[in-house]
Amino acid sequence: MTKDLGVQPYLFPMPTYMIGTYNEDDSVDVMMMAWGGICAEDMVALNLEANHKTVANLKNRKAFTLAVPGTDTLKESDFFGIASSNKMTDKFERTGLHAVKSQRVDAPVICEYPLTLECTVLEMQDQPYGLRVLGKIINVLADDAVLDQAGKIDAGKLKAFVFDQMQHGYYSIGEKIGKAWHSGADLMKG
């Protein structure tokens, strides 16, 4: 038996990404977002509400970082989703996290986040359903602690977490349970 829930944004998992930008006074702004992701080999799409301080920063600086937070920064990352830089000018400082200026784009890199995409703004599309920001990935930064022996990112070492829109929870991820393009290969025979 199934129950009809109507129109809801119920997909699981939803990502937890951290958008890093600079405010007009060069202070750091970070915002948690869940509605977006990779949309091409070298592009990301962010679906945002136009009234966010981050959106004004994206328009002004034409650059941002997009980071994957680890479970060790859950408290601070959640705070970045609660607090608005439009109302709280010391939002970043309250967390105790640290930032350095990206060497490639006009945006901050948050030192405590293990994986960061450095991006430039390609397009800001006003759509009937909201604002979509398309960004070009200029570079990817990864902390040595999340790399395997071959220098590739190990998803288990990221200690990332995802958002649950249905129950408003966060869930840690990282256990490998199969191999892409291999686990179902036996079904190709026949």
Short mmCIF file of N, CA and C in Angstrom, two decimals:
data_model
loop_
_atom_site.label_atom_id
_atom_site.label_comp_id
_atom_site.label_asym_id
_atom_site.label_seq_id
_atom_site.Cartn_x
_atom_site.Cartn_y
_atom_site.Cartn_z
N MET A 1 0.85 -1.18 0.00
CA MET A 1 0.00 0.00 0.00
C MET A 1 0.89 1.24 0.00
N THR A 2 0.47 2.25 -0.72
CA THR A 2 1.19 3.52 -0.75
C THR A 2 0.28 4.64 -0.29
N LYS A 3 0.88 5.72 0.13
CA LYS A 3 0.13 6.90 0.58
C LYS A 3 0.50 8.05 -0.34
N ASP A 4 -0.47 8.79 -0.82
CA ASP A 4 -0.28 9.96 -1.67
C ASP A 4 0.15 11.14 -0.80
N LEU A 5 1.35 11.69 -1.04
CA LEU A 5 1.87 12.80 -0.25
C LEU A 5 1.79 14.14 -0.98
N GLY A 6 1.29 14.15 -2.19
CA GLY A 6 1.19 15.40 -2.94
C GLY A 6 2.55 15.82 -3.48
N VAL A 7 2.66 17.07 -3.86
CA VAL A 7 3.91 17.60 -4.43
C VAL A 7 4.82 18.03 -3.29
N GLN A 8 5.94 17.36 -3.14
CA GLN A 8 6.93 17.66 -2.11
C GLN A 8 8.33 17.50 -2.71
N PRO A 9 9.33 18.18 -2.18
CA PRO A 9 10.70 18.03 -2.69
C PRO A 9 11.39 16.83 -2.02
N TYR A 10 10.80 15.66 -2.14
CA TYR A 10 11.25 14.49 -1.40
C TYR A 10 12.11 13.57 -2.25
N LEU A 11 13.37 13.87 -2.32
CA LEU A 11 14.36 12.95 -2.84
C LEU A 11 15.40 12.75 -1.76
N PHE A 12 15.97 11.59 -1.72
CA PHE A 12 17.00 11.32 -0.73
C PHE A 12 18.12 10.56 -1.39
N PRO A 13 19.35 10.92 -1.15
CA PRO A 13 19.78 12.00 -0.28
C PRO A 13 19.84 13.33 -1.01
N MET A 14 19.87 14.40 -0.25
CA MET A 14 20.12 15.74 -0.79
C MET A 14 21.51 16.14 -0.31
N PRO A 15 22.29 16.77 -1.17
CA PRO A 15 23.65 17.13 -0.77
C PRO A 15 23.67 18.24 0.28
N THR A 16 24.76 18.33 0.99
CA THR A 16 25.03 19.49 1.83
C THR A 16 26.30 20.12 1.28
N TYR A 17 26.15 21.22 0.58
CA TYR A 17 27.27 21.94 0.00
C TYR A 17 27.36 23.30 0.66
N MET A 18 28.57 23.79 0.77
CA MET A 18 28.81 25.08 1.40
C MET A 18 29.31 26.06 0.34
N ILE A 19 28.55 27.14 0.11
CA ILE A 19 28.94 28.15 -0.86
C ILE A 19 29.72 29.24 -0.13
N GLY A 20 30.96 29.46 -0.55
CA GLY A 20 31.79 30.49 0.05
C GLY A 20 31.92 31.67 -0.90
N THR A 21 31.64 32.87 -0.40
CA THR A 21 31.77 34.10 -1.18
C THR A 21 32.34 35.19 -0.28
N TYR A 22 32.72 36.29 -0.91
CA TYR A 22 33.14 37.48 -0.16
C TYR A 22 32.04 38.52 -0.21
N ASN A 23 31.80 39.16 0.93
CA ASN A 23 30.90 40.30 1.01
C ASN A 23 31.60 41.53 0.42
N GLU A 24 30.85 42.62 0.27
CA GLU A 24 31.41 43.84 -0.32
C GLU A 24 32.57 44.41 0.49
N ASP A 25 32.64 44.11 1.80
CA ASP A 25 33.74 44.59 2.64
C ASP A 25 34.86 43.56 2.77
N ASP A 26 34.85 42.54 1.91
CA ASP A 26 35.86 41.46 1.87
C ASP A 26 35.75 40.48 3.03
N SER A 27 34.71 40.58 3.84
CA SER A 27 34.50 39.57 4.88
C SER A 27 33.93 38.30 4.24
N VAL A 28 34.10 37.19 4.93
CA VAL A 28 33.70 35.87 4.41
C VAL A 28 32.22 35.61 4.69
N ASP A 29 31.55 35.10 3.69
CA ASP A 29 30.17 34.62 3.83
C ASP A 29 30.12 33.17 3.39
N VAL A 30 29.48 32.33 4.18
CA VAL A 30 29.29 30.93 3.82
C VAL A 30 27.82 30.59 4.01
N MET A 31 27.27 29.86 3.06
CA MET A 31 25.87 29.46 3.09
C MET A 31 25.77 27.97 2.78
N MET A 32 24.99 27.24 3.58
CA MET A 32 24.72 25.83 3.26
C MET A 32 23.61 25.77 2.23
N MET A 33 23.77 24.90 1.25
CA MET A 33 22.72 24.69 0.25
C MET A 33 22.57 23.21 -0.03
N ALA A 34 21.37 22.82 -0.45
CA ALA A 34 21.10 21.42 -0.76
C ALA A 34 20.50 21.25 -2.15
N TRP A 35 20.09 22.32 -2.77
CA TRP A 35 19.40 22.22 -4.06
C TRP A 35 20.36 22.57 -5.18
N GLY A 36 21.13 21.59 -5.60
CA GLY A 36 22.07 21.81 -6.69
C GLY A 36 23.06 20.67 -6.78
N GLY A 37 24.01 20.84 -7.68
CA GLY A 37 25.03 19.82 -7.83
C GLY A 37 25.73 19.91 -9.17
N ILE A 38 26.44 18.86 -9.52
CA ILE A 38 27.16 18.78 -10.78
C ILE A 38 26.15 18.73 -11.92
N CYS A 39 26.39 19.54 -12.97
CA CYS A 39 25.49 19.50 -14.13
C CYS A 39 26.24 19.26 -15.43
N ALA A 40 27.58 19.21 -15.39
CA ALA A 40 28.43 18.87 -16.53
C ALA A 40 29.81 18.55 -15.97
N GLU A 41 30.71 18.07 -16.83
CA GLU A 41 32.06 17.71 -16.40
C GLU A 41 32.75 18.81 -15.60
N ASP A 42 32.56 20.05 -16.02
CA ASP A 42 33.25 21.16 -15.38
C ASP A 42 32.28 22.26 -14.93
N MET A 43 31.04 21.84 -14.58
CA MET A 43 30.04 22.83 -14.18
C MET A 43 29.20 22.36 -13.01
N VAL A 44 28.75 23.34 -12.21
CA VAL A 44 27.81 23.09 -11.14
C VAL A 44 26.59 23.99 -11.33
N ALA A 45 25.47 23.57 -10.79
CA ALA A 45 24.24 24.37 -10.81
C ALA A 45 23.78 24.55 -9.37
N LEU A 46 23.51 25.77 -9.00
CA LEU A 46 23.02 26.10 -7.66
C LEU A 46 21.63 26.70 -7.82
N ASN A 47 20.67 26.18 -7.11
CA ASN A 47 19.32 26.73 -7.13
C ASN A 47 19.11 27.48 -5.82
N LEU A 48 18.97 28.79 -5.90
CA LEU A 48 18.96 29.65 -4.72
C LEU A 48 17.78 30.60 -4.74
N GLU A 49 17.43 31.11 -3.56
CA GLU A 49 16.46 32.19 -3.47
C GLU A 49 17.21 33.50 -3.64
N ALA A 50 16.67 34.40 -4.42
CA ALA A 50 17.36 35.62 -4.81
C ALA A 50 17.67 36.55 -3.64
N ASN A 51 16.99 36.41 -2.50
CA ASN A 51 17.19 37.34 -1.39
C ASN A 51 18.39 36.99 -0.50
N HIS A 52 19.09 35.90 -0.77
CA HIS A 52 20.26 35.54 0.03
C HIS A 52 21.41 36.52 -0.19
N LYS A 53 22.15 36.81 0.87
CA LYS A 53 23.35 37.64 0.76
C LYS A 53 24.34 37.01 -0.21
N THR A 54 24.41 35.70 -0.21
CA THR A 54 25.29 34.97 -1.12
C THR A 54 24.99 35.32 -2.57
N VAL A 55 23.73 35.48 -2.92
CA VAL A 55 23.36 35.82 -4.30
C VAL A 55 23.91 37.20 -4.67
N ALA A 56 23.78 38.17 -3.78
CA ALA A 56 24.35 39.50 -4.04
C ALA A 56 25.87 39.39 -4.22
N ASN A 57 26.51 38.56 -3.40
CA ASN A 57 27.96 38.37 -3.52
C ASN A 57 28.33 37.72 -4.85
N LEU A 58 27.54 36.75 -5.28
CA LEU A 58 27.79 36.08 -6.56
C LEU A 58 27.68 37.08 -7.71
N LYS A 59 26.70 37.96 -7.64
CA LYS A 59 26.53 38.98 -8.69
C LYS A 59 27.72 39.93 -8.71
N ASN A 60 28.20 40.31 -7.53
CA ASN A 60 29.29 41.29 -7.43
C ASN A 60 30.65 40.71 -7.76
N ARG A 61 30.94 39.51 -7.27
CA ARG A 61 32.30 38.95 -7.39
C ARG A 61 32.46 37.98 -8.55
N LYS A 62 31.34 37.43 -9.02
CA LYS A 62 31.38 36.46 -10.14
C LYS A 62 32.24 35.23 -9.83
N ALA A 63 32.32 34.87 -8.55
CA ALA A 63 33.14 33.73 -8.14
C ALA A 63 32.61 33.17 -6.82
N PHE A 64 32.92 31.88 -6.58
CA PHE A 64 32.53 31.24 -5.33
C PHE A 64 33.32 29.95 -5.17
N THR A 65 33.31 29.45 -3.95
CA THR A 65 33.81 28.10 -3.71
C THR A 65 32.61 27.25 -3.30
N LEU A 66 32.68 25.98 -3.62
CA LEU A 66 31.62 25.04 -3.26
C LEU A 66 32.31 23.89 -2.55
N ALA A 67 32.05 23.76 -1.26
CA ALA A 67 32.77 22.78 -0.44
C ALA A 67 31.84 21.69 0.07
N VAL A 68 32.43 20.53 0.32
CA VAL A 68 31.74 19.41 0.95
C VAL A 68 32.17 19.41 2.41
N PRO A 69 31.24 19.62 3.33
CA PRO A 69 31.63 19.62 4.74
C PRO A 69 31.73 18.19 5.28
N GLY A 70 32.58 18.03 6.28
CA GLY A 70 32.69 16.75 6.97
C GLY A 70 31.85 16.76 8.24
N THR A 71 31.61 15.60 8.80
CA THR A 71 30.78 15.50 10.00
C THR A 71 31.39 16.26 11.18
N ASP A 72 32.70 16.46 11.16
CA ASP A 72 33.34 17.20 12.25
C ASP A 72 32.95 18.68 12.24
N THR A 73 32.36 19.17 11.16
CA THR A 73 31.91 20.57 11.09
C THR A 73 30.39 20.66 10.97
N LEU A 74 29.68 19.63 11.42
CA LEU A 74 28.21 19.62 11.33
C LEU A 74 27.58 20.83 12.00
N LYS A 75 28.00 21.14 13.22
CA LYS A 75 27.42 22.25 13.98
C LYS A 75 27.59 23.57 13.22
N GLU A 76 28.82 23.85 12.79
CA GLU A 76 29.10 25.10 12.09
C GLU A 76 28.39 25.15 10.73
N SER A 77 28.38 24.03 10.03
CA SER A 77 27.74 23.98 8.71
C SER A 77 26.24 24.19 8.82
N ASP A 78 25.61 23.57 9.80
CA ASP A 78 24.18 23.77 10.01
C ASP A 78 23.89 25.24 10.34
N PHE A 79 24.74 25.83 11.16
CA PHE A 79 24.60 27.24 11.50
C PHE A 79 24.61 28.11 10.23
N PHE A 80 25.49 27.77 9.27
CA PHE A 80 25.55 28.53 8.02
C PHE A 80 24.25 28.42 7.24
N GLY A 81 23.46 27.39 7.49
CA GLY A 81 22.15 27.26 6.87
C GLY A 81 21.04 27.94 7.64
N ILE A 82 21.29 28.24 8.90
CA ILE A 82 20.29 28.89 9.76
C ILE A 82 20.42 30.41 9.71
N ALA A 83 21.64 30.90 9.88
CA ALA A 83 21.89 32.33 10.01
C ALA A 83 21.99 33.01 8.64
N SER A 84 21.51 34.22 8.58
CA SER A 84 21.58 35.01 7.35
C SER A 84 22.61 36.12 7.50
N SER A 85 23.50 36.23 6.52
CA SER A 85 24.47 37.33 6.54
C SER A 85 23.80 38.67 6.28
N ASN A 86 22.57 38.66 5.80
CA ASN A 86 21.82 39.91 5.66
C ASN A 86 21.50 40.51 7.04
N LYS A 87 21.43 39.65 8.07
CA LYS A 87 21.06 40.09 9.41
C LYS A 87 22.19 39.95 10.42
N MET A 88 23.19 39.11 10.11
CA MET A 88 24.25 38.82 11.07
C MET A 88 25.60 39.02 10.39
N THR A 89 26.21 40.17 10.63
CA THR A 89 27.45 40.51 9.93
C THR A 89 28.65 39.69 10.39
N ASP A 90 28.60 39.11 11.58
CA ASP A 90 29.72 38.31 12.08
C ASP A 90 29.44 36.80 11.99
N LYS A 91 28.59 36.44 11.06
CA LYS A 91 28.17 35.04 10.90
C LYS A 91 29.36 34.09 10.82
N PHE A 92 30.31 34.35 9.94
CA PHE A 92 31.45 33.44 9.77
C PHE A 92 32.31 33.41 11.03
N GLU A 93 32.60 34.56 11.61
CA GLU A 93 33.46 34.64 12.79
C GLU A 93 32.91 33.86 13.97
N ARG A 94 31.60 33.79 14.11
CA ARG A 94 30.98 33.07 15.23
C ARG A 94 31.32 31.58 15.24
N THR A 95 31.65 31.03 14.09
CA THR A 95 31.90 29.59 14.01
C THR A 95 33.30 29.19 14.45
N GLY A 96 34.25 30.11 14.39
CA GLY A 96 35.63 29.77 14.71
C GLY A 96 36.36 29.07 13.57
N LEU A 97 35.70 28.91 12.42
CA LEU A 97 36.37 28.31 11.26
C LEU A 97 37.34 29.33 10.65
N HIS A 98 38.19 28.84 9.78
CA HIS A 98 39.23 29.68 9.17
C HIS A 98 39.10 29.67 7.65
N ALA A 99 39.46 30.79 7.04
CA ALA A 99 39.39 30.90 5.58
C ALA A 99 40.67 31.52 5.04
N VAL A 100 41.01 31.11 3.83
CA VAL A 100 42.09 31.75 3.07
C VAL A 100 41.53 32.11 1.71
N LYS A 101 42.15 33.09 1.08
CA LYS A 101 41.70 33.49 -0.25
C LYS A 101 42.12 32.45 -1.28
N SER A 102 41.20 32.07 -2.13
CA SER A 102 41.52 31.16 -3.23
C SER A 102 42.60 31.81 -4.10
N GLN A 103 43.49 30.99 -4.62
CA GLN A 103 44.52 31.49 -5.52
C GLN A 103 44.01 31.59 -6.96
N ARG A 104 42.80 31.06 -7.22
CA ARG A 104 42.30 31.00 -8.59
C ARG A 104 41.04 31.81 -8.85
N VAL A 105 40.22 32.00 -7.82
CA VAL A 105 38.98 32.76 -7.98
C VAL A 105 38.84 33.74 -6.82
N ASP A 106 37.97 34.72 -6.96
CA ASP A 106 37.77 35.75 -5.94
C ASP A 106 36.76 35.27 -4.90
N ALA A 107 37.19 34.26 -4.13
CA ALA A 107 36.31 33.66 -3.13
C ALA A 107 37.16 32.99 -2.05
N PRO A 108 36.57 32.77 -0.87
CA PRO A 108 37.32 32.14 0.22
C PRO A 108 37.31 30.61 0.15
N VAL A 109 38.38 30.02 0.62
CA VAL A 109 38.47 28.57 0.82
C VAL A 109 38.40 28.36 2.33
N ILE A 110 37.43 27.59 2.78
CA ILE A 110 37.29 27.33 4.21
C ILE A 110 38.21 26.16 4.56
N CYS A 111 39.17 26.42 5.41
CA CYS A 111 40.25 25.47 5.69
C CYS A 111 39.76 24.14 6.27
N GLU A 112 38.70 24.16 7.05
CA GLU A 112 38.22 22.95 7.71
C GLU A 112 37.41 22.03 6.80
N TYR A 113 37.04 22.49 5.62
CA TYR A 113 36.28 21.63 4.70
C TYR A 113 37.25 20.83 3.83
N PRO A 114 37.07 19.51 3.77
CA PRO A 114 38.06 18.64 3.12
C PRO A 114 38.08 18.66 1.60
N LEU A 115 37.01 19.13 0.97
CA LEU A 115 36.92 19.13 -0.49
C LEU A 115 36.27 20.43 -0.94
N THR A 116 36.96 21.16 -1.82
CA THR A 116 36.46 22.47 -2.27
C THR A 116 36.62 22.61 -3.77
N LEU A 117 35.55 23.02 -4.43
CA LEU A 117 35.59 23.37 -5.85
C LEU A 117 35.71 24.88 -5.95
N GLU A 118 36.69 25.37 -6.70
CA GLU A 118 36.85 26.79 -6.95
C GLU A 118 36.13 27.08 -8.27
N CYS A 119 35.19 28.03 -8.24
CA CYS A 119 34.31 28.24 -9.39
C CYS A 119 34.16 29.71 -9.76
N THR A 120 33.87 29.94 -11.03
CA THR A 120 33.46 31.26 -11.50
C THR A 120 32.00 31.18 -11.93
N VAL A 121 31.30 32.30 -11.84
CA VAL A 121 29.90 32.36 -12.25
C VAL A 121 29.85 32.50 -13.77
N LEU A 122 29.16 31.56 -14.43
CA LEU A 122 28.95 31.65 -15.87
C LEU A 122 27.65 32.35 -16.21
N GLU A 123 26.59 31.97 -15.49
CA GLU A 123 25.26 32.53 -15.75
C GLU A 123 24.46 32.59 -14.47
N MET A 124 23.61 33.60 -14.40
CA MET A 124 22.61 33.67 -13.34
C MET A 124 21.26 33.75 -14.06
N GLN A 125 20.49 32.69 -13.96
CA GLN A 125 19.25 32.56 -14.71
C GLN A 125 18.05 32.76 -13.80
N ASP A 126 17.30 33.83 -14.03
CA ASP A 126 16.04 34.03 -13.32
C ASP A 126 15.00 33.15 -13.99
N GLN A 127 14.51 32.18 -13.26
CA GLN A 127 13.52 31.23 -13.78
C GLN A 127 12.21 31.41 -13.02
N PRO A 128 11.11 30.96 -13.57
CA PRO A 128 9.83 31.05 -12.85
C PRO A 128 9.87 30.33 -11.50
N TYR A 129 10.72 29.34 -11.36
CA TYR A 129 10.82 28.56 -10.13
C TYR A 129 11.92 29.05 -9.20
N GLY A 130 12.65 30.09 -9.58
CA GLY A 130 13.72 30.61 -8.73
C GLY A 130 14.96 30.96 -9.53
N LEU A 131 16.04 31.20 -8.83
CA LEU A 131 17.29 31.59 -9.44
C LEU A 131 18.21 30.38 -9.58
N ARG A 132 18.74 30.19 -10.77
CA ARG A 132 19.74 29.14 -11.00
C ARG A 132 21.05 29.81 -11.35
N VAL A 133 22.09 29.42 -10.62
CA VAL A 133 23.44 29.93 -10.88
C VAL A 133 24.24 28.78 -11.49
N LEU A 134 24.81 29.04 -12.66
CA LEU A 134 25.69 28.06 -13.28
C LEU A 134 27.13 28.52 -13.06
N GLY A 135 27.93 27.60 -12.54
CA GLY A 135 29.32 27.92 -12.25
C GLY A 135 30.26 26.99 -12.98
N LYS A 136 31.40 27.52 -13.40
CA LYS A 136 32.44 26.72 -14.04
C LYS A 136 33.48 26.34 -13.00
N ILE A 137 33.79 25.06 -12.92
CA ILE A 137 34.81 24.58 -11.99
C ILE A 137 36.18 24.92 -12.57
N ILE A 138 36.94 25.72 -11.85
CA ILE A 138 38.28 26.13 -12.26
C ILE A 138 39.33 25.17 -11.69
N ASN A 139 39.07 24.67 -10.49
CA ASN A 139 40.02 23.77 -9.82
C ASN A 139 39.31 23.07 -8.67
N VAL A 140 39.89 21.95 -8.24
CA VAL A 140 39.40 21.23 -7.07
C VAL A 140 40.55 21.12 -6.08
N LEU A 141 40.26 21.46 -4.82
CA LEU A 141 41.22 21.34 -3.73
C LEU A 141 40.76 20.23 -2.80
N ALA A 142 41.69 19.35 -2.40
CA ALA A 142 41.34 18.27 -1.46
C ALA A 142 42.42 18.18 -0.39
N ASP A 143 41.99 18.07 0.84
CA ASP A 143 42.90 17.88 1.96
C ASP A 143 43.58 16.52 1.80
N ASP A 144 44.86 16.45 2.10
CA ASP A 144 45.60 15.19 2.00
C ASP A 144 44.93 14.06 2.78
N ALA A 145 44.24 14.41 3.88
CA ALA A 145 43.61 13.41 4.73
C ALA A 145 42.49 12.64 4.03
N VAL A 146 41.96 13.16 2.92
CA VAL A 146 40.85 12.48 2.24
C VAL A 146 41.31 11.80 0.95
N LEU A 147 42.61 11.75 0.73
CA LEU A 147 43.15 11.12 -0.48
C LEU A 147 43.62 9.70 -0.19
N ASP A 148 43.48 8.84 -1.21
CA ASP A 148 44.01 7.48 -1.07
C ASP A 148 45.48 7.47 -1.49
N GLN A 149 46.08 6.29 -1.54
CA GLN A 149 47.51 6.18 -1.86
C GLN A 149 47.83 6.63 -3.28
N ALA A 150 46.83 6.57 -4.17
CA ALA A 150 47.03 7.00 -5.56
C ALA A 150 46.77 8.50 -5.75
N GLY A 151 46.42 9.20 -4.66
CA GLY A 151 46.16 10.63 -4.76
C GLY A 151 44.75 10.97 -5.20
N LYS A 152 43.85 9.99 -5.18
CA LYS A 152 42.45 10.23 -5.55
C LYS A 152 41.60 10.39 -4.29
N ILE A 153 40.51 11.11 -4.42
CA ILE A 153 39.62 11.33 -3.28
C ILE A 153 38.96 10.01 -2.89
N ASP A 154 39.01 9.71 -1.61
CA ASP A 154 38.36 8.53 -1.03
C ASP A 154 37.09 9.02 -0.34
N ALA A 155 35.95 8.69 -0.90
CA ALA A 155 34.66 9.18 -0.37
C ALA A 155 34.47 8.81 1.10
N GLY A 156 34.97 7.67 1.51
CA GLY A 156 34.84 7.26 2.91
C GLY A 156 35.62 8.17 3.85
N LYS A 157 36.73 8.69 3.38
CA LYS A 157 37.55 9.58 4.21
C LYS A 157 36.99 10.99 4.30
N LEU A 158 36.09 11.36 3.39
CA LEU A 158 35.48 12.69 3.44
C LEU A 158 34.65 12.88 4.71
N LYS A 159 34.03 11.80 5.17
CA LYS A 159 33.11 11.87 6.31
C LYS A 159 32.01 12.89 6.05
N ALA A 160 31.52 12.89 4.82
CA ALA A 160 30.47 13.82 4.41
C ALA A 160 29.13 13.44 5.04
N PHE A 161 28.20 14.36 4.98
CA PHE A 161 26.85 14.07 5.44
C PHE A 161 25.86 14.64 4.44
N VAL A 162 24.67 14.08 4.43
CA VAL A 162 23.62 14.51 3.51
C VAL A 162 22.40 14.97 4.31
N PHE A 163 21.52 15.67 3.61
CA PHE A 163 20.32 16.24 4.21
C PHE A 163 19.10 15.39 3.87
N ASP A 164 18.23 15.23 4.83
CA ASP A 164 16.96 14.52 4.66
C ASP A 164 15.84 15.55 4.71
N GLN A 165 15.27 15.87 3.56
CA GLN A 165 14.20 16.87 3.45
C GLN A 165 12.93 16.41 4.17
N MET A 166 12.71 15.09 4.26
CA MET A 166 11.46 14.59 4.83
C MET A 166 11.39 14.74 6.35
N GLN A 167 12.49 14.44 7.04
CA GLN A 167 12.51 14.49 8.50
C GLN A 167 13.43 15.57 9.05
N HIS A 168 14.05 16.35 8.15
CA HIS A 168 14.98 17.42 8.51
C HIS A 168 16.16 16.89 9.32
N GLY A 169 16.72 15.78 8.86
CA GLY A 169 17.88 15.19 9.52
C GLY A 169 19.11 15.24 8.65
N TYR A 170 20.24 14.97 9.26
CA TYR A 170 21.50 14.81 8.55
C TYR A 170 21.96 13.37 8.77
N TYR A 171 22.55 12.79 7.74
CA TYR A 171 23.03 11.41 7.80
C TYR A 171 24.44 11.35 7.27
N SER A 172 25.32 10.69 8.01
CA SER A 172 26.70 10.54 7.55
C SER A 172 26.73 9.49 6.45
N ILE A 173 27.67 9.66 5.52
CA ILE A 173 27.82 8.71 4.43
C ILE A 173 29.29 8.33 4.31
N GLY A 174 29.55 7.27 3.61
CA GLY A 174 30.94 6.94 3.38
C GLY A 174 31.24 5.46 3.21
N GLU A 175 30.35 4.57 3.65
CA GLU A 175 30.61 3.15 3.50
C GLU A 175 30.42 2.73 2.04
N LYS A 176 31.44 2.15 1.45
CA LYS A 176 31.34 1.68 0.07
C LYS A 176 30.62 0.34 0.06
N ILE A 177 29.56 0.24 -0.75
CA ILE A 177 28.76 -0.99 -0.78
C ILE A 177 28.78 -1.66 -2.15
N GLY A 178 29.42 -1.06 -3.12
CA GLY A 178 29.48 -1.64 -4.46
C GLY A 178 30.40 -0.84 -5.34
N LYS A 179 30.52 -1.28 -6.58
CA LYS A 179 31.39 -0.60 -7.54
C LYS A 179 30.53 -0.19 -8.74
N ALA A 180 30.56 1.12 -9.06
CA ALA A 180 29.77 1.64 -10.16
C ALA A 180 30.18 0.99 -11.48
N TRP A 181 29.22 0.70 -12.30
CA TRP A 181 29.38 0.08 -13.62
C TRP A 181 29.97 -1.33 -13.52
N HIS A 182 29.86 -1.93 -12.34
CA HIS A 182 30.35 -3.28 -12.15
C HIS A 182 29.37 -4.13 -11.34
N SER A 183 28.77 -3.57 -10.31
CA SER A 183 27.90 -4.33 -9.42
C SER A 183 26.72 -4.95 -10.15
N GLY A 184 26.22 -4.32 -11.19
CA GLY A 184 25.08 -4.86 -11.94
C GLY A 184 25.46 -5.47 -13.26
N ALA A 185 26.74 -5.62 -13.52
CA ALA A 185 27.21 -6.10 -14.84
C ALA A 185 26.71 -7.50 -15.19
N ASP A 186 26.51 -8.35 -14.21
CA ASP A 186 26.04 -9.72 -14.49
C ASP A 186 24.67 -9.70 -15.18
N LEU A 187 23.88 -8.68 -14.93
CA LEU A 187 22.56 -8.60 -15.56
C LEU A 187 22.63 -8.28 -17.05
N MET A 188 23.82 -7.87 -17.52
CA MET A 188 24.01 -7.60 -18.94
C MET A 188 24.08 -8.91 -19.75
N LYS A 189 24.43 -9.99 -19.11
CA LYS A 189 24.56 -11.29 -19.80
C LYS A 189 23.17 -11.85 -20.08
N GLY A 190 23.04 -12.45 -21.19
CA GLY A 190 21.75 -13.04 -21.33
C GLY A 190 21.34 -13.37 -22.65
#
